[in-house]
Amino acid sequence: MTRIREVLARAAEGAIEAHDIRARRAGRIAFVEFHLVVPGAMPVEDAHIICDRIEAALRAELGEATITIHVEPEGKAKHRGVVVL
């Protein structure tokens, strides 16, 4: 989990925070899921670019992985997690 948090802090530039992070491993495959908070007015395309960057960084760190990211606008966020700005 520490490695995942470090990757998120490094790779999620443009987002506000990540929370509800869950991870497990089944054989060689890592499964990672979390909520990513972005500014409410951020275009979907920009949020997608951030998610792609995070996914690539997590796979570089963890190897084969299934990654699920739930993007949340800032106004709907729980605001408890890894601050990425």
Tab-separated table of N, CA and C in Angstrom:
chain	number	residue	atom	x	y	z
A	1	MET	N	0.832	-1.192	0.000
A	1	MET	CA	0.000	0.000	0.000
A	1	MET	C	0.879	1.260	0.000
A	2	THR	N	1.998	1.200	0.685
A	2	THR	CA	2.908	2.354	0.709
A	2	THR	C	3.380	2.682	-0.698
A	3	ARG	N	3.745	1.670	-1.464
A	3	ARG	CA	4.212	1.893	-2.840
A	3	ARG	C	3.109	2.517	-3.694
A	4	ILE	N	1.893	2.056	-3.521
A	4	ILE	CA	0.769	2.606	-4.286
A	4	ILE	C	0.562	4.069	-3.935
A	5	ARG	N	0.591	4.385	-2.662
A	5	ARG	CA	0.416	5.787	-2.242
A	5	ARG	C	1.533	6.669	-2.794
A	6	GLU	N	2.746	6.168	-2.813
A	6	GLU	CA	3.870	6.932	-3.356
A	6	GLU	C	3.685	7.183	-4.847
A	7	VAL	N	3.244	6.172	-5.578
A	7	VAL	CA	3.004	6.332	-7.011
A	7	VAL	C	1.902	7.358	-7.246
A	8	LEU	N	0.825	7.270	-6.482
A	8	LEU	CA	-0.268	8.229	-6.640
A	8	LEU	C	0.212	9.653	-6.378
A	9	ALA	N	0.967	9.844	-5.331
A	9	ALA	CA	1.464	11.180	-4.995
A	9	ALA	C	2.350	11.735	-6.108
A	10	ARG	N	3.071	10.863	-6.777
A	10	ARG	CA	4.002	11.260	-7.838
A	10	ARG	C	3.292	11.461	-9.182
A	11	ALA	N	2.330	10.605	-9.507
A	11	ALA	CA	1.787	10.554	-10.868
A	11	ALA	C	0.468	11.291	-11.057
A	12	ALA	N	-0.165	11.737	-9.995
A	12	ALA	CA	-1.515	12.293	-10.111
A	12	ALA	C	-1.541	13.810	-10.194
A	13	GLU	N	-0.512	14.394	-10.742
A	13	GLU	CA	-0.480	15.847	-10.869
A	13	GLU	C	-1.711	16.339	-11.625
A	14	GLY	N	-2.367	17.343	-11.071
A	14	GLY	CA	-3.582	17.880	-11.658
A	14	GLY	C	-4.820	17.449	-10.898
A	15	ALA	N	-4.705	16.357	-10.150
A	15	ALA	CA	-5.811	15.900	-9.300
A	15	ALA	C	-5.640	16.525	-7.921
A	16	ILE	N	-6.632	16.336	-7.065
A	16	ILE	CA	-6.597	16.919	-5.730
A	16	ILE	C	-6.223	15.886	-4.682
A	17	GLU	N	-6.836	14.716	-4.754
A	17	GLU	CA	-6.519	13.659	-3.797
A	17	GLU	C	-7.029	12.325	-4.308
A	18	ALA	N	-6.563	11.267	-3.652
A	18	ALA	CA	-7.071	9.918	-3.885
A	18	ALA	C	-7.489	9.367	-2.531
A	19	HIS	N	-8.601	8.637	-2.508
A	19	HIS	CA	-9.047	8.055	-1.244
A	19	HIS	C	-9.725	6.719	-1.503
A	20	ASP	N	-10.093	6.038	-0.437
A	20	ASP	CA	-10.704	4.709	-0.513
A	20	ASP	C	-9.851	3.755	-1.358
A	21	ILE	N	-8.564	3.789	-1.112
A	21	ILE	CA	-7.618	2.965	-1.869
A	21	ILE	C	-7.688	1.530	-1.352
A	22	ARG	N	-7.872	0.609	-2.288
A	22	ARG	CA	-7.876	-0.818	-1.948
A	22	ARG	C	-6.971	-1.548	-2.924
A	23	ALA	N	-6.262	-2.531	-2.403
A	23	ALA	CA	-5.371	-3.305	-3.259
A	23	ALA	C	-5.273	-4.730	-2.741
A	24	ARG	N	-5.097	-5.648	-3.686
A	24	ARG	CA	-4.858	-7.046	-3.340
A	24	ARG	C	-4.099	-7.677	-4.483
A	25	ARG	N	-3.571	-8.830	-4.233
A	25	ARG	CA	-2.838	-9.564	-5.242
A	25	ARG	C	-3.428	-10.961	-5.346
A	26	ALA	N	-3.585	-11.432	-6.570
A	26	ALA	CA	-4.015	-12.805	-6.829
A	26	ALA	C	-3.014	-13.380	-7.828
A	27	GLY	N	-2.110	-14.192	-7.322
A	27	GLY	CA	-1.038	-14.695	-8.182
A	27	GLY	C	-0.141	-13.551	-8.612
A	28	ARG	N	0.068	-13.430	-9.917
A	28	ARG	CA	0.941	-12.374	-10.442
A	28	ARG	C	0.221	-11.050	-10.653
A	29	ILE	N	-1.095	-11.055	-10.557
A	29	ILE	CA	-1.869	-9.864	-10.892
A	29	ILE	C	-2.223	-9.065	-9.640
A	30	ALA	N	-1.952	-7.781	-9.693
A	30	ALA	CA	-2.366	-6.862	-8.625
A	30	ALA	C	-3.694	-6.241	-9.037
A	31	PHE	N	-4.558	-6.044	-8.068
A	31	PHE	CA	-5.838	-5.368	-8.279
A	31	PHE	C	-5.828	-4.120	-7.403
A	32	VAL	N	-6.015	-2.967	-8.033
A	32	VAL	CA	-5.965	-1.697	-7.318
A	32	VAL	C	-7.212	-0.899	-7.695
A	33	GLU	N	-7.866	-0.342	-6.704
A	33	GLU	CA	-8.995	0.548	-6.977
A	33	GLU	C	-8.981	1.703	-5.989
A	34	PHE	N	-9.448	2.850	-6.455
A	34	PHE	CA	-9.501	4.030	-5.596
A	34	PHE	C	-10.361	5.096	-6.253
A	35	HIS	N	-10.698	6.117	-5.476
A	35	HIS	CA	-11.416	7.283	-5.966
A	35	HIS	C	-10.386	8.390	-6.179
A	36	LEU	N	-10.490	9.087	-7.294
A	36	LEU	CA	-9.594	10.189	-7.612
A	36	LEU	C	-10.412	11.465	-7.679
A	37	VAL	N	-10.094	12.426	-6.838
A	37	VAL	CA	-10.812	13.695	-6.788
A	37	VAL	C	-10.110	14.690	-7.707
A	38	VAL	N	-10.905	15.288	-8.586
A	38	VAL	CA	-10.382	16.288	-9.524
A	38	VAL	C	-11.209	17.565	-9.372
A	39	PRO	N	-10.698	18.709	-9.844
A	39	PRO	CA	-11.496	19.929	-9.803
A	39	PRO	C	-12.826	19.713	-10.534
A	40	GLY	N	-13.905	20.246	-9.973
A	40	GLY	CA	-15.233	20.030	-10.531
A	40	GLY	C	-15.395	20.482	-11.971
A	41	ALA	N	-14.680	21.504	-12.383
A	41	ALA	CA	-14.805	22.028	-13.744
A	41	ALA	C	-13.803	21.405	-14.717
A	42	MET	N	-13.032	20.430	-14.268
A	42	MET	CA	-12.027	19.809	-15.138
A	42	MET	C	-12.714	19.038	-16.270
A	43	PRO	N	-12.288	19.256	-17.511
A	43	PRO	CA	-12.852	18.484	-18.620
A	43	PRO	C	-12.552	16.981	-18.458
A	44	VAL	N	-13.461	16.176	-18.938
A	44	VAL	CA	-13.307	14.717	-18.860
A	44	VAL	C	-11.996	14.291	-19.514
A	45	GLU	N	-11.656	14.885	-20.632
A	45	GLU	CA	-10.421	14.523	-21.331
A	45	GLU	C	-9.197	14.725	-20.435
A	46	ASP	N	-9.164	15.812	-19.679
A	46	ASP	CA	-8.037	16.072	-18.784
A	46	ASP	C	-7.979	15.048	-17.653
A	47	ALA	N	-9.141	14.711	-17.092
A	47	ALA	CA	-9.183	13.692	-16.037
A	47	ALA	C	-8.724	12.345	-16.586
A	48	HIS	N	-9.087	12.046	-17.826
A	48	HIS	CA	-8.684	10.787	-18.458
A	48	HIS	C	-7.172	10.728	-18.641
A	49	ILE	N	-6.580	11.824	-19.015
A	49	ILE	CA	-5.120	11.880	-19.172
A	49	ILE	C	-4.431	11.585	-17.840
A	50	ILE	N	-4.944	12.164	-16.758
A	50	ILE	CA	-4.380	11.908	-15.426
A	50	ILE	C	-4.514	10.426	-15.083
A	51	CYS	N	-5.685	9.854	-15.335
A	51	CYS	CA	-5.896	8.430	-15.043
A	51	CYS	C	-4.939	7.545	-15.847
A	52	ASP	N	-4.751	7.852	-17.129
A	52	ASP	CA	-3.813	7.077	-17.949
A	52	ASP	C	-2.403	7.141	-17.376
A	53	ARG	N	-1.994	8.332	-16.940
A	53	ARG	CA	-0.655	8.512	-16.365
A	53	ARG	C	-0.505	7.700	-15.078
A	54	ILE	N	-1.527	7.719	-14.235
A	54	ILE	CA	-1.496	6.950	-12.986
A	54	ILE	C	-1.433	5.461	-13.280
A	55	GLU	N	-2.267	4.991	-14.207
A	55	GLU	CA	-2.283	3.566	-14.549
A	55	GLU	C	-0.914	3.105	-15.044
A	56	ALA	N	-0.295	3.878	-15.914
A	56	ALA	CA	1.028	3.517	-16.433
A	56	ALA	C	2.058	3.467	-15.310
A	57	ALA	N	2.008	4.428	-14.401
A	57	ALA	CA	2.961	4.470	-13.288
A	57	ALA	C	2.743	3.290	-12.337
A	58	LEU	N	1.482	2.950	-12.065
A	58	LEU	CA	1.207	1.811	-11.191
A	58	LEU	C	1.673	0.503	-11.824
A	59	ARG	N	1.437	0.329	-13.119
A	59	ARG	CA	1.891	-0.898	-13.789
A	59	ARG	C	3.409	-0.982	-13.825
A	60	ALA	N	4.077	0.147	-13.987
A	60	ALA	CA	5.546	0.151	-13.969
A	60	ALA	C	6.064	-0.279	-12.600
A	61	GLU	N	5.344	0.095	-11.552
A	61	GLU	CA	5.748	-0.236	-10.183
A	61	GLU	C	5.334	-1.642	-9.770
A	62	LEU	N	4.136	-2.069	-10.165
A	62	LEU	CA	3.560	-3.315	-9.662
A	62	LEU	C	3.584	-4.472	-10.650
A	63	GLY	N	3.839	-4.194	-11.917
A	63	GLY	CA	3.744	-5.240	-12.929
A	63	GLY	C	2.312	-5.357	-13.413
A	64	GLU	N	1.925	-6.571	-13.787
A	64	GLU	CA	0.575	-6.785	-14.309
A	64	GLU	C	-0.465	-6.370	-13.267
A	65	ALA	N	-1.413	-5.523	-13.691
A	65	ALA	CA	-2.376	-5.000	-12.727
A	65	ALA	C	-3.700	-4.683	-13.404
A	66	THR	N	-4.761	-4.885	-12.657
A	66	THR	CA	-6.095	-4.428	-13.043
A	66	THR	C	-6.394	-3.230	-12.153
A	67	ILE	N	-6.596	-2.086	-12.779
A	67	ILE	CA	-6.732	-0.829	-12.036
A	67	ILE	C	-8.096	-0.214	-12.331
A	68	THR	N	-8.822	0.116	-11.278
A	68	THR	CA	-10.124	0.759	-11.409
A	68	THR	C	-10.063	2.099	-10.681
A	69	ILE	N	-10.320	3.172	-11.434
A	69	ILE	CA	-10.285	4.518	-10.864
A	69	ILE	C	-11.672	5.138	-11.001
A	70	HIS	N	-12.220	5.551	-9.892
A	70	HIS	CA	-13.512	6.252	-9.874
A	70	HIS	C	-13.206	7.738	-9.737
A	71	VAL	N	-13.497	8.503	-10.775
A	71	VAL	CA	-13.211	9.939	-10.763
A	71	VAL	C	-14.387	10.669	-10.116
A	72	GLU	N	-14.065	11.559	-9.165
A	72	GLU	CA	-15.075	12.344	-8.457
A	72	GLU	C	-14.777	13.827	-8.605
A	73	PRO	N	-15.803	14.648	-8.831
A	73	PRO	CA	-15.576	16.096	-8.813
A	73	PRO	C	-15.376	16.555	-7.373
A	74	GLU	N	-14.617	17.592	-7.212
A	74	GLU	CA	-14.241	18.077	-5.879
A	74	GLU	C	-15.444	18.282	-4.954
A	75	GLY	N	-16.539	18.789	-5.439
A	75	GLY	CA	-17.699	19.061	-4.606
A	75	GLY	C	-18.376	17.818	-4.045
A	76	LYS	N	-18.093	16.649	-4.591
A	76	LYS	CA	-18.701	15.399	-4.143
A	76	LYS	C	-17.733	14.535	-3.342
A	77	ALA	N	-16.518	14.995	-3.130
A	77	ALA	CA	-15.459	14.185	-2.526
A	77	ALA	C	-15.594	14.079	-1.015
A	78	LYS	N	-15.048	12.978	-0.478
A	78	LYS	CA	-15.027	12.758	0.963
A	78	LYS	C	-13.867	13.498	1.629
A	79	HIS	N	-12.858	13.889	0.844
A	79	HIS	CA	-11.685	14.620	1.322
A	79	HIS	C	-10.968	13.921	2.471
A	80	ARG	N	-10.643	12.679	2.251
A	80	ARG	CA	-9.794	11.973	3.209
A	80	ARG	C	-8.974	11.004	2.385
A	81	GLY	N	-7.732	11.284	2.254
A	81	GLY	CA	-6.907	10.404	1.436
A	81	GLY	C	-5.534	10.962	1.212
A	82	VAL	N	-4.948	10.567	0.100
A	82	VAL	CA	-3.608	10.979	-0.272
A	82	VAL	C	-3.719	12.292	-1.020
A	83	VAL	N	-3.175	13.341	-0.484
A	83	VAL	CA	-3.172	14.616	-1.183
A	83	VAL	C	-2.133	14.527	-2.283
A	84	VAL	N	-2.550	14.845	-3.518
A	84	VAL	CA	-1.638	14.670	-4.652
A	84	VAL	C	-1.224	15.985	-5.290
A	85	LEU	N	-1.554	17.101	-4.684
A	85	LEU	CA	-1.090	18.389	-5.198
A	85	LEU	C	-0.036	18.951	-4.288
